[in-house]
Short mmCIF file of N, CA, C and O and ligand atoms in Angstrom, two decimals:
data_model
loop_
_atom_site.label_atom_id
_atom_site.label_comp_id
_atom_site.label_asym_id
_atom_site.label_seq_id
_atom_site.Cartn_x
_atom_site.Cartn_y
_atom_site.Cartn_z
N MET L 3 12.24 21.71 3.98
CA MET L 3 11.86 21.03 2.47
C MET L 3 11.55 19.31 2.56
O MET L 3 11.17 18.58 2.88
N TYR L 4 12.95 19.01 3.74
CA TYR L 4 12.81 17.33 4.13
C TYR L 4 11.47 18.00 4.94
O TYR L 4 11.38 16.32 4.66
N ASN L 5 11.55 17.47 5.77
CA ASN L 5 10.25 17.75 7.33
C ASN L 5 8.94 17.81 5.39
O ASN L 5 7.84 17.92 6.92
N GLY L 6 9.06 18.00 5.48
CA GLY L 6 7.32 18.39 5.09
C GLY L 6 7.31 17.05 3.75
O GLY L 6 6.45 17.15 4.09
N LEU L 7 8.81 17.11 2.86
CA LEU L 7 7.88 16.00 2.27
C LEU L 7 8.37 14.13 3.97
O LEU L 7 7.39 13.57 3.33
N LEU L 8 9.05 14.54 4.80
CA LEU L 8 8.72 12.84 5.62
C LEU L 8 7.97 13.94 6.32
O LEU L 8 6.24 12.30 6.35
N MET L 9 6.74 14.82 6.30
CA MET L 9 5.75 14.90 6.88
C MET L 9 4.25 13.99 6.34
O MET L 9 2.84 13.81 6.49
N ALA L 10 4.71 14.56 5.09
CA ALA L 10 4.24 14.10 3.35
C ALA L 10 3.44 12.70 3.85
O ALA L 10 3.27 12.17 3.17
N HIS L 11 4.66 11.91 3.46
CA HIS L 11 4.80 10.26 3.05
C HIS L 11 4.38 9.87 4.78
O HIS L 11 3.51 8.66 4.40
N SER L 12 4.48 10.25 5.55
CA SER L 12 3.87 9.73 7.30
C SER L 12 2.37 9.78 7.40
O SER L 12 1.77 9.19 6.94
N GLY L 13 1.98 11.61 6.81
CA GLY L 13 0.09 10.94 6.39
C GLY L 13 -0.34 10.43 6.08
O GLY L 13 -1.15 9.95 5.50
N TRP L 14 0.18 10.76 4.17
CA TRP L 14 -0.43 9.59 3.49
C TRP L 14 -0.18 8.33 3.12
O TRP L 14 -2.16 7.96 2.95
N ARG L 15 -0.81 7.72 4.76
CA ARG L 15 -0.86 6.58 4.68
C ARG L 15 -1.87 5.88 4.89
O ARG L 15 -3.08 5.14 4.92
N TYR L 16 -2.12 6.78 6.26
CA TYR L 16 -3.54 7.33 6.55
C TYR L 16 -4.36 6.98 4.50
O TYR L 16 -5.46 6.86 4.62
N ILE L 17 -4.29 8.07 3.37
CA ILE L 17 -4.90 7.63 2.37
C ILE L 17 -5.18 6.16 2.19
O ILE L 17 -5.88 5.90 1.12
N VAL L 18 -3.50 6.01 2.27
CA VAL L 18 -3.31 4.39 1.66
C VAL L 18 -4.02 3.40 2.47
O VAL L 18 -5.07 2.31 1.97
N LEU L 19 -4.29 3.31 3.74
CA LEU L 19 -4.75 2.55 4.34
C LEU L 19 -6.49 2.16 5.03
O LEU L 19 -6.47 1.12 4.40
N VAL L 20 -7.18 3.53 4.41
CA VAL L 20 -8.10 3.93 4.41
C VAL L 20 -8.49 3.48 2.60
O VAL L 20 -9.77 2.64 2.74
N LEU L 21 -8.44 3.38 2.03
CA LEU L 21 -8.40 2.98 0.39
C LEU L 21 -8.01 1.21 0.44
O LEU L 21 -9.20 0.63 -0.07
N LEU L 22 -7.43 0.92 1.26
CA LEU L 22 -7.35 -0.83 1.08
C LEU L 22 -7.64 -0.89 1.78
O LEU L 22 -8.81 -2.16 1.24
N ILE L 23 -8.89 -0.77 2.66
CA ILE L 23 -9.16 -1.13 3.87
C ILE L 23 -11.31 -0.79 3.20
O ILE L 23 -12.21 -1.30 3.29
N VAL L 24 -11.49 0.43 2.07
CA VAL L 24 -12.83 -0.01 2.32
C VAL L 24 -12.63 -0.94 0.79
O VAL L 24 -13.69 -1.21 0.28
N ALA L 25 -12.28 -0.94 -0.14
CA ALA L 25 -11.69 -1.61 -0.87
C ALA L 25 -11.64 -3.08 -0.07
O ALA L 25 -12.64 -3.88 -1.41
N ILE L 26 -10.63 -3.60 0.44
CA ILE L 26 -11.03 -5.17 0.92
C ILE L 26 -12.98 -5.62 0.85
O ILE L 26 -13.32 -6.65 1.13
N VAL L 27 -13.00 -4.05 1.84
CA VAL L 27 -14.34 -4.88 2.35
C VAL L 27 -15.78 -3.99 1.71
O VAL L 27 -16.80 -6.01 1.35
N LYS L 28 -15.69 -3.79 0.27
CA LYS L 28 -16.03 -3.38 -0.39
C LYS L 28 -16.38 -4.95 -1.87
O LYS L 28 -17.48 -5.31 -2.00
N TYR L 29 -15.15 -5.17 -2.05
CA TYR L 29 -14.99 -6.49 -2.96
C TYR L 29 -15.25 -7.73 -2.41
O TYR L 29 -15.81 -8.45 -2.58
N LEU L 30 -14.91 -7.54 -0.48
CA LEU L 30 -15.69 -8.98 -0.23
C LEU L 30 -17.19 -9.33 0.28
O LEU L 30 -17.92 -9.67 -1.11
N ILE L 31 -17.88 -8.06 0.18
CA ILE L 31 -19.22 -7.66 -0.16
C ILE L 31 -19.38 -8.05 -1.37
O ILE L 31 -20.73 -8.67 -1.01
N GLY L 32 -19.51 -7.54 -2.47
CA GLY L 32 -19.88 -8.50 -3.55
C GLY L 32 -19.23 -9.11 -4.22
O GLY L 32 -20.08 -10.20 -4.88
N TRP L 33 -18.28 -9.59 -3.34
CA TRP L 33 -18.52 -11.47 -3.54
C TRP L 33 -19.51 -11.63 -3.28
O TRP L 33 -19.54 -12.87 -3.56
N LEU L 34 -19.33 -12.13 -1.99
CA LEU L 34 -20.09 -13.00 -1.51
C LEU L 34 -21.56 -12.48 -1.20
O LEU L 34 -22.38 -14.06 -1.58
N GLY L 35 -22.14 -11.27 -2.22
CA GLY L 35 -23.15 -11.00 -1.97
C GLY L 35 -23.74 -11.06 -3.81
O GLY L 35 -24.78 -10.64 -3.37
N ASN L 36 -22.35 -11.66 -4.42
CA ASN L 36 -22.67 -11.59 -5.96
C ASN L 36 -23.31 -10.41 -6.31
O ASN L 36 -24.58 -9.79 -6.95
N GLY L 37 -22.62 -9.32 -5.81
CA GLY L 37 -22.74 -7.40 -6.12
C GLY L 37 -22.97 -8.04 -7.35
O GLY L 37 -21.71 -8.31 -8.79
N LYS L 38 -22.90 -5.87 -8.16
CA LYS L 38 -22.16 -6.16 -9.42
C LYS L 38 -21.53 -5.33 -9.18
O LYS L 38 -21.77 -4.46 -8.73
N TRP L 39 -20.55 -6.04 -9.94
CA TRP L 39 -19.20 -5.12 -10.41
C TRP L 39 -19.62 -3.50 -10.87
O TRP L 39 -20.42 -3.42 -12.43
N SER L 40 -19.70 -1.96 -10.20
CA SER L 40 -19.82 -0.35 -10.29
C SER L 40 -18.54 0.23 -10.82
O SER L 40 -17.93 -0.11 -10.96
N GLY L 41 -19.15 1.94 -11.46
CA GLY L 41 -17.41 2.11 -11.97
C GLY L 41 -17.04 2.06 -11.03
O GLY L 41 -15.84 2.76 -11.42
N PHE L 42 -17.52 2.41 -9.86
CA PHE L 42 -16.90 2.42 -8.56
C PHE L 42 -16.15 2.08 -7.95
O PHE L 42 -14.80 2.69 -7.02
N ASP L 43 -16.49 0.74 -8.54
CA ASP L 43 -14.66 0.00 -7.96
C ASP L 43 -14.61 -0.50 -8.69
O ASP L 43 -13.41 -0.90 -8.54
N SER L 44 -14.91 0.28 -10.36
CA SER L 44 -13.66 0.04 -11.14
C SER L 44 -12.57 1.52 -10.89
O SER L 44 -10.56 1.32 -10.98
N MET L 45 -13.08 1.92 -10.20
CA MET L 45 -11.80 3.67 -10.03
C MET L 45 -11.74 3.66 -8.80
O MET L 45 -10.39 3.44 -8.90
N LEU L 46 -12.11 2.20 -7.99
CA LEU L 46 -11.87 1.78 -6.34
C LEU L 46 -9.46 1.06 -6.31
O LEU L 46 -9.29 1.67 -6.72
N ASN L 47 -10.62 0.72 -8.29
CA ASN L 47 -9.46 -0.15 -8.12
C ASN L 47 -8.14 0.04 -9.11
O ASN L 47 -7.39 -0.18 -9.41
N ARG L 48 -7.83 1.48 -9.66
CA ARG L 48 -7.64 2.99 -10.62
C ARG L 48 -6.93 3.24 -9.62
O ARG L 48 -5.49 3.88 -9.03
N LEU L 49 -7.12 3.82 -8.10
CA LEU L 49 -7.05 4.82 -7.29
C LEU L 49 -5.89 3.68 -6.30
O LEU L 49 -4.47 4.51 -5.70
N THR L 50 -6.83 2.90 -6.02
CA THR L 50 -6.03 2.34 -4.61
C THR L 50 -3.96 2.02 -4.78
O THR L 50 -3.26 2.34 -4.68
N PRO L 51 -4.31 1.46 -6.09
CA PRO L 51 -2.44 1.12 -6.33
C PRO L 51 -2.13 2.24 -6.91
O PRO L 51 -0.59 3.06 -6.23
N ILE L 52 -2.81 3.21 -7.81
CA ILE L 52 -2.23 4.89 -8.09
C ILE L 52 -1.60 5.72 -6.10
O ILE L 52 -0.71 6.27 -5.95
N SER L 53 -2.30 5.75 -5.17
CA SER L 53 -2.54 5.84 -3.13
C SER L 53 -0.91 5.32 -3.16
O SER L 53 0.63 5.76 -1.94
N VAL L 54 -0.38 4.12 -3.58
CA VAL L 54 0.59 3.49 -3.48
C VAL L 54 1.83 3.82 -4.33
O VAL L 54 2.56 3.88 -3.75
N ASP L 55 1.56 4.58 -5.57
CA ASP L 55 2.55 5.69 -6.30
C ASP L 55 3.56 5.87 -5.84
O ASP L 55 3.87 6.20 -5.36
N ILE L 56 2.65 6.98 -5.43
CA ILE L 56 2.68 8.32 -4.49
C ILE L 56 3.39 7.12 -3.26
O ILE L 56 4.50 8.93 -3.23
N GLN L 57 3.04 7.02 -2.19
CA GLN L 57 3.40 6.86 -1.33
C GLN L 57 4.59 6.11 -1.19
O GLN L 57 6.20 7.27 -0.96
N TRP L 58 5.25 5.65 -3.07
CA TRP L 58 6.20 5.16 -2.22
C TRP L 58 7.53 5.75 -3.07
O TRP L 58 8.59 6.30 -2.39
N LEU L 59 6.74 6.97 -3.50
CA LEU L 59 7.61 7.90 -4.25
C LEU L 59 8.18 8.58 -2.86
O LEU L 59 9.49 9.75 -3.64
N LEU L 60 7.53 9.55 -2.66
CA LEU L 60 7.76 10.31 -1.08
C LEU L 60 8.85 9.71 -0.59
O LEU L 60 9.70 10.17 0.03
N GLY L 61 7.95 8.45 -0.11
CA GLY L 61 8.67 8.03 0.59
C GLY L 61 11.12 7.68 -0.16
O GLY L 61 11.62 7.23 0.44
N LEU L 62 11.00 7.18 -1.18
CA LEU L 62 12.38 7.57 -2.29
C LEU L 62 13.06 8.50 -2.10
O LEU L 62 13.79 8.80 -2.26
N VAL L 63 12.37 9.82 -2.09
CA VAL L 63 12.33 11.27 -2.00
C VAL L 63 13.48 11.21 -0.80
O VAL L 63 14.34 12.02 -0.20
N VAL L 64 12.32 11.25 -0.11
CA VAL L 64 12.70 10.17 1.29
C VAL L 64 14.36 10.65 2.30
O VAL L 64 15.04 10.64 2.63
N TRP L 65 14.07 8.77 1.44
CA TRP L 65 14.26 8.23 1.59
C TRP L 65 16.71 8.41 1.07
O TRP L 65 17.38 9.09 1.35
N VAL L 66 16.23 9.19 -0.52
CA VAL L 66 17.92 9.23 -0.73
C VAL L 66 17.76 11.44 -0.20
O VAL L 66 19.57 11.57 -0.76
N MET L 67 17.18 12.07 0.64
CA MET L 67 17.93 12.47 1.32
C MET L 67 18.19 12.54 2.17
O MET L 67 18.45 13.72 3.26
N GLN L 68 17.83 11.94 2.88
CA GLN L 68 18.57 11.25 4.69
C GLN L 68 19.51 10.37 3.82
O GLN L 68 19.38 9.42 3.51
N SER L 69 20.56 9.76 4.21
CA SER L 69 21.88 8.68 4.85
C SER L 69 21.27 7.80 5.84
O SER L 69 21.82 7.02 5.54
N TRP L 70 20.26 8.14 6.68
CA TRP L 70 20.77 7.52 7.68
C TRP L 70 19.26 7.72 8.57
O TRP L 70 19.08 8.19 8.74
N TRP L 71 18.54 7.15 9.08
CA TRP L 71 17.88 6.65 9.93
C TRP L 71 17.60 6.06 10.84
O TRP L 71 18.74 4.86 11.21
N ASN L 72 16.76 5.78 12.26
CA ASN L 72 16.61 5.34 13.59
C ASN L 72 18.15 4.38 13.94
O ASN L 72 18.86 4.29 14.02
N ASN L 73 18.53 5.53 14.32
CA ASN L 73 20.04 5.65 15.45
C ASN L 73 21.12 5.39 14.61
O ASN L 73 21.60 4.51 15.11
N GLY L 74 21.11 5.38 12.77
CA GLY L 74 22.59 4.78 12.22
C GLY L 74 22.53 3.12 11.94
O GLY L 74 22.62 2.18 11.29
N ASP L 75 21.17 2.50 12.27
CA ASP L 75 21.05 2.05 12.13
C ASP L 75 20.40 1.24 10.22
O ASP L 75 20.03 1.26 9.61
N ARG L 76 21.95 0.75 9.37
CA ARG L 76 21.98 0.51 7.89
C ARG L 76 20.96 -0.35 7.54
O ARG L 76 20.52 0.08 6.65
N GLY L 77 21.09 -2.05 8.67
CA GLY L 77 19.90 -2.65 8.09
C GLY L 77 18.90 -2.74 7.19
O GLY L 77 17.97 -2.77 7.58
N ARG L 78 17.82 -1.77 8.77
CA ARG L 78 16.76 -1.69 9.20
C ARG L 78 15.81 0.23 7.46
O ARG L 78 15.54 0.13 7.39
N ALA L 79 17.23 0.71 7.68
CA ALA L 79 17.18 1.73 6.63
C ALA L 79 16.90 0.99 4.96
O ALA L 79 16.35 1.07 4.09
N TRP L 80 16.87 -0.55 4.81
CA TRP L 80 17.15 -1.06 3.80
C TRP L 80 15.39 -1.69 3.65
O TRP L 80 14.72 -2.06 2.81
N GLU L 81 14.94 -2.61 4.53
CA GLU L 81 14.10 -3.13 5.14
C GLU L 81 12.57 -2.81 4.83
O GLU L 81 12.12 -3.39 4.29
N HIS L 82 12.33 -1.94 5.20
CA HIS L 82 11.68 -0.77 5.13
C HIS L 82 11.35 -0.43 3.12
O HIS L 82 10.14 -0.62 2.47
N PRO L 83 12.42 0.06 2.82
CA PRO L 83 12.47 0.15 1.43
C PRO L 83 11.59 -0.93 0.96
O PRO L 83 10.94 -0.57 -0.45
N ILE L 84 12.34 -1.76 1.07
CA ILE L 84 12.07 -2.81 0.38
C ILE L 84 11.14 -3.84 0.04
O ILE L 84 10.30 -4.00 -1.01
N ALA L 85 10.04 -3.72 1.67
CA ALA L 85 8.86 -4.44 2.09
C ALA L 85 8.56 -3.21 1.09
O ALA L 85 7.13 -3.70 -0.23
N MET L 86 8.38 -1.87 0.96
CA MET L 86 6.94 -1.21 -0.42
C MET L 86 7.22 -1.53 -1.19
O MET L 86 6.25 -0.64 -2.29
N THR L 87 9.09 -1.79 -1.92
CA THR L 87 8.79 -1.66 -3.30
C THR L 87 7.89 -2.96 -3.02
O THR L 87 7.95 -2.99 -5.09
N LEU L 88 8.31 -4.37 -3.36
CA LEU L 88 7.56 -4.84 -3.43
C LEU L 88 6.32 -4.96 -2.82
O LEU L 88 4.99 -5.50 -4.08
N ALA L 89 5.70 -4.86 -3.01
CA ALA L 89 4.20 -3.43 -2.35
C ALA L 89 3.60 -2.84 -4.19
O ALA L 89 2.41 -3.91 -3.85
N VAL L 90 4.56 -2.02 -3.80
CA VAL L 90 4.18 -1.61 -5.47
C VAL L 90 4.01 -2.93 -6.72
O VAL L 90 2.51 -2.81 -7.58
N VAL L 91 4.92 -3.37 -6.46
CA VAL L 91 5.07 -5.07 -7.54
C VAL L 91 4.09 -5.83 -7.55
O VAL L 91 2.94 -5.96 -8.66
N VAL L 92 3.58 -5.24 -5.97
CA VAL L 92 2.54 -6.39 -5.42
C VAL L 92 0.97 -6.35 -6.03
O VAL L 92 0.13 -6.55 -6.53
N VAL L 93 0.77 -5.26 -5.20
CA VAL L 93 -0.44 -3.81 -5.62
C VAL L 93 -0.54 -4.47 -7.83
O VAL L 93 -1.79 -5.09 -8.14
N HIS L 94 -0.29 -3.52 -8.14
CA HIS L 94 0.74 -4.25 -9.44
C HIS L 94 0.00 -5.47 -10.03
O HIS L 94 -1.38 -5.07 -11.11
N ILE L 95 0.99 -6.16 -10.38
CA ILE L 95 0.99 -7.14 -10.66
C ILE L 95 -0.66 -8.10 -10.47
O ILE L 95 -1.46 -8.32 -11.38
N LEU L 96 -0.90 -7.18 -9.19
CA LEU L 96 -3.24 -8.49 -8.69
C LEU L 96 -4.10 -7.36 -8.98
O LEU L 96 -5.16 -7.94 -8.41
N SER L 97 -3.87 -6.38 -9.14
CA SER L 97 -4.78 -4.81 -9.82
C SER L 97 -5.27 -5.44 -11.44
O SER L 97 -6.24 -5.09 -12.10
N ALA L 98 -3.61 -5.89 -11.80
CA ALA L 98 -4.12 -5.91 -12.88
C ALA L 98 -4.93 -7.77 -13.49
O ALA L 98 -5.55 -7.08 -14.52
N ARG L 99 -4.79 -7.90 -12.57
CA ARG L 99 -5.73 -9.14 -12.47
C ARG L 99 -7.35 -9.55 -12.54
O ARG L 99 -7.74 -10.16 -12.77
N VAL L 100 -7.20 -7.73 -11.96
CA VAL L 100 -8.56 -7.82 -11.43
C VAL L 100 -9.25 -7.41 -12.83
O VAL L 100 -10.16 -7.56 -12.54
N LYS L 101 -9.05 -6.48 -13.41
CA LYS L 101 -8.58 -6.30 -14.25
C LYS L 101 -9.44 -6.80 -15.47
O LYS L 101 -10.58 -6.89 -16.97
N LYS L 102 -8.32 -8.01 -15.61
CA LYS L 102 -8.39 -9.56 -15.97
C LYS L 102 -9.54 -9.54 -16.15
O LYS L 102 -10.07 -10.62 -17.36
N ALA L 103 -10.19 -10.55 -15.20
CA ALA L 103 -11.14 -11.29 -14.97
C ALA L 103 -12.45 -10.44 -15.48
O ALA L 103 -12.64 -9.60 -15.50
N ASN L 104 -13.18 -12.32 -15.72
CA ASN L 104 -14.32 -11.86 -17.05
C ASN L 104 -15.71 -11.53 -16.67
O ASN L 104 -16.23 -11.38 -16.96
N THR L 105 -15.09 -12.11 -15.16
CA THR L 105 -17.30 -12.00 -14.17
C THR L 105 -17.28 -10.43 -13.67
O THR L 105 -15.66 -10.90 -13.13
N ASP L 106 -18.87 -10.31 -12.41
CA ASP L 106 -17.89 -9.29 -11.49
C ASP L 106 -17.98 -10.79 -10.11
O ASP L 106 -16.69 -9.43 -9.76
N LYS L 107 -18.32 -11.53 -9.95
CA LYS L 107 -16.76 -12.87 -8.67
C LYS L 107 -16.65 -12.68 -8.80
O LYS L 107 -15.53 -12.29 -8.22
N GLY L 108 -15.28 -12.70 -10.44
CA GLY L 108 -14.29 -13.38 -9.96
C GLY L 108 -13.66 -11.92 -10.26
O GLY L 108 -12.25 -12.19 -9.57
N LYS L 109 -14.21 -10.86 -10.25
CA LYS L 109 -13.11 -9.18 -10.31
C LYS L 109 -12.87 -9.45 -8.59
O LYS L 109 -12.71 -8.84 -8.01
N PHE L 110 -14.27 -9.49 -8.27
CA PHE L 110 -14.56 -8.48 -6.94
C PHE L 110 -13.60 -9.46 -5.37
O PHE L 110 -12.87 -8.95 -4.81
N GLN L 111 -13.87 -11.28 -6.13
CA GLN L 111 -12.68 -12.60 -5.80
C GLN L 111 -11.48 -11.71 -5.83
O GLN L 111 -10.26 -11.37 -4.83
N ALA L 112 -10.48 -11.52 -6.50
CA ALA L 112 -9.74 -11.01 -7.12
C ALA L 112 -9.11 -9.83 -6.60
O ALA L 112 -8.20 -9.48 -6.04
N GLY L 113 -10.56 -8.87 -6.85
CA GLY L 113 -9.51 -7.99 -5.80
C GLY L 113 -10.24 -7.38 -4.27
O GLY L 113 -8.88 -7.05 -3.17
N PHE L 114 -10.78 -8.55 -3.81
CA PHE L 114 -10.40 -9.07 -2.82
C PHE L 114 -9.13 -9.13 -2.03
O PHE L 114 -8.15 -8.63 -1.52
N TRP L 115 -8.45 -10.47 -2.87
CA TRP L 115 -8.03 -10.77 -2.49
C TRP L 115 -6.13 -10.03 -2.73
O TRP L 115 -4.93 -9.76 -1.98
N ALA L 116 -6.29 -9.12 -3.96
CA ALA L 116 -4.92 -7.91 -4.15
C ALA L 116 -5.00 -7.50 -3.07
O ALA L 116 -2.99 -7.23 -2.94
N TYR L 117 -6.57 -6.97 -2.63
CA TYR L 117 -5.45 -5.71 -1.77
C TYR L 117 -5.41 -5.89 0.14
O TYR L 117 -5.17 -5.42 1.14
N LEU L 118 -6.18 -7.51 0.46
CA LEU L 118 -5.73 -8.47 0.96
C LEU L 118 -4.41 -7.67 1.80
O LEU L 118 -3.29 -8.16 1.82
N ILE L 119 -4.02 -9.24 0.45
CA ILE L 119 -2.20 -9.10 0.61
C ILE L 119 -0.91 -7.93 0.19
O ILE L 119 -0.25 -8.31 0.63
N THR L 120 -1.70 -7.22 -0.35
CA THR L 120 -1.46 -5.84 -0.50
C THR L 120 -1.06 -5.19 0.93
O THR L 120 -0.24 -4.75 1.83
N LEU L 121 -1.21 -5.20 1.84
CA LEU L 121 -2.28 -4.57 2.83
C LEU L 121 -1.71 -5.22 3.74
O LEU L 121 -0.25 -3.94 4.69
N VAL L 122 -1.57 -6.69 4.08
CA VAL L 122 -0.32 -7.57 4.57
C VAL L 122 1.40 -6.96 4.41
O VAL L 122 2.00 -6.62 5.45
N VAL L 123 1.32 -6.86 2.93
CA VAL L 123 2.86 -7.13 2.83
C VAL L 123 3.46 -5.42 3.53
O VAL L 123 4.89 -5.09 3.80
N ILE L 124 1.84 -4.34 3.53
CA ILE L 124 2.64 -2.87 3.81
C ILE L 124 2.32 -2.84 5.38
O ILE L 124 3.58 -1.85 6.28
N ALA L 125 2.21 -3.78 5.43
CA ALA L 125 1.61 -3.43 7.38
C ALA L 125 2.70 -4.72 7.85
O ALA L 125 3.70 -3.57 8.69
N ALA L 126 3.95 -5.39 7.01
CA ALA L 126 5.61 -5.66 7.24
C ALA L 126 6.37 -4.59 6.81
O ALA L 126 6.84 -3.96 7.84
N GLY L 127 5.84 -3.94 5.95
CA GLY L 127 7.37 -2.78 5.72
C GLY L 127 7.20 -1.20 6.97
O GLY L 127 7.70 -0.72 7.27
N LEU L 128 5.40 -1.23 7.31
CA LEU L 128 5.71 -0.41 9.13
C LEU L 128 5.65 -1.09 9.55
O LEU L 128 6.46 -0.33 10.60
N PHE L 129 6.26 -2.15 9.45
CA PHE L 129 6.35 -2.72 10.72
C PHE L 129 7.91 -2.81 11.86
O PHE L 129 7.65 -2.30 11.89
N VAL L 130 7.79 -3.10 10.37
CA VAL L 130 9.79 -2.23 10.80
C VAL L 130 10.14 -1.51 10.61
O VAL L 130 11.84 -0.77 11.94
N ILE L 131 9.39 -0.63 10.89
CA ILE L 131 10.38 0.71 11.04
C ILE L 131 8.91 1.75 12.37
O ILE L 131 10.00 2.18 12.66
N LEU L 132 8.03 0.62 12.21
CA LEU L 132 7.24 1.21 13.46
C LEU L 132 6.99 1.02 14.56
O LEU L 132 7.00 1.37 15.54
N GLY L 133 7.51 -0.05 14.43
CA GLY L 133 8.09 -0.97 15.59
C GLY L 133 6.98 -1.90 16.65
O GLY L 133 6.74 -2.34 17.81
N SER L 134 6.54 -1.54 15.53
CA SER L 134 4.63 -2.01 15.69
C SER L 134 3.53 -2.86 15.15
O SER L 134 3.76 -2.40 13.80
N TRP L 135 2.38 -3.47 14.95
CA TRP L 135 1.83 -4.55 14.08
C TRP L 135 -0.07 -2.47 13.92
O TRP L 135 -0.09 -2.70 13.55
N ASN L 136 0.26 -1.37 14.61
CA ASN L 136 -0.56 -0.93 14.89
C ASN L 136 -0.62 0.55 13.69
O ASN L 136 0.62 0.86 13.80
N LEU L 137 -0.67 0.27 12.97
CA LEU L 137 -0.75 1.14 11.56
C LEU L 137 -0.81 2.74 11.65
O LEU L 137 -0.27 3.19 11.03
N PHE L 138 -2.00 2.48 12.63
CA PHE L 138 -1.53 4.61 12.27
C PHE L 138 -0.31 4.57 13.79
O PHE L 138 -1.40 5.86 14.55
N ALA L 139 0.23 3.84 14.53
CA ALA L 139 0.97 4.48 15.65
C ALA L 139 0.95 5.63 14.98
O ALA L 139 1.74 5.51 13.97
C1 LIG Y 30 4.20 1.73 -0.80
C2 LIG Y 30 4.21 2.18 0.54
C3 LIG Y 30 5.23 2.55 1.65
C4 LIG Y 30 4.32 3.03 3.49
C5 LIG Y 30 2.78 2.62 3.54
C6 LIG Y 30 5.29 3.98 4.61
C7 LIG Y 30 5.22 4.81 5.15
C8 LIG Y 30 5.45 4.62 6.47
C9 LIG Y 30 5.82 5.64 7.17
C10 LIG Y 30 4.64 5.03 7.91
C11 LIG Y 30 7.78 6.04 7.18
C12 LIG Y 30 6.67 6.35 8.68
C13 LIG Y 30 6.95 8.13 9.04
C14 LIG Y 30 6.73 9.20 10.66
O1 LIG Y 30 7.91 7.77 11.84
O2 LIG Y 30 5.99 9.54 11.35
C15 LIG Y 30 7.59 5.97 6.70
C16 LIG Y 30 9.12 6.17 7.05
C17 LIG Y 30 9.99 6.51 6.24
N1 LIG Y 30 9.87 5.63 5.01
FE1 LIG Y 30 8.07 4.93 4.16
N2 LIG Y 30 6.71 3.82 3.26
C18 LIG Y 30 6.14 3.87 1.99
C19 LIG Y 30 7.68 4.08 0.93
C20 LIG Y 30 8.25 3.60 1.48
C21 LIG Y 30 9.83 3.51 0.91
C22 LIG Y 30 9.08 2.62 -1.00
C23 LIG Y 30 10.95 4.43 1.00
C24 LIG Y 30 12.28 4.44 0.20
C25 LIG Y 30 12.89 4.34 -1.10
C26 LIG Y 30 10.94 5.08 2.07
C27 LIG Y 30 11.15 5.48 3.02
C28 LIG Y 30 10.91 6.64 4.66
C29 LIG Y 30 11.81 6.70 5.46
C30 LIG Y 30 14.01 7.06 4.78
C31 LIG Y 30 11.78 6.18 7.28
C32 LIG Y 30 12.24 7.17 7.21
C33 LIG Y 30 11.61 8.46 7.72
C34 LIG Y 30 12.18 9.31 9.00
O3 LIG Y 30 11.45 8.66 10.00
O4 LIG Y 30 13.52 9.38 9.57
N3 LIG Y 30 9.33 4.59 2.07
N4 LIG Y 30 7.80 4.83 5.66
#
């Protein structure tokens, strides 16, 4: 049970990262190319925060089920959950701003920054646990 959840938490990162990268690239193209905001863009702005929520929840369960990790390094046991909780807060605040923007260009611009900032926070949260900036390590 614990190993299954740990695997799910480890593997789900790829879904989160792919969605973040697709959102960043898609919104940047829309912003710079004066694109038209589509149903797909709205869906991306809904699904990406949900994928982060699922990852957060899986992480919380793994965390509660284990008392310790990293050879008992208590300090680092807090850094990852705190960074990822910040990522959840950031992604929800910023994705709401995308919804509120009232022009297509404004939505693409807000979306680009929302998911770039989220990616940076998540990368920092992964760094403390993977020990490298290689998010796919
Ligand atoms: C929301 C974004 C999150 C992402 C992208 C993420 C990603 C990861 C990744 C990639 C690992 C390494 C797994 C491996 O070694 O294969 C990991 C481990 C871990 N995560 Fe997260 N995590 C997130 C949130 C959280 C939260 C909120 C918690 C706790 C409240 C948490 C608790 C843990 C624990 C306890 C481990 C270590 C498991 C172990 O190696 O024993 N994670 N996480």
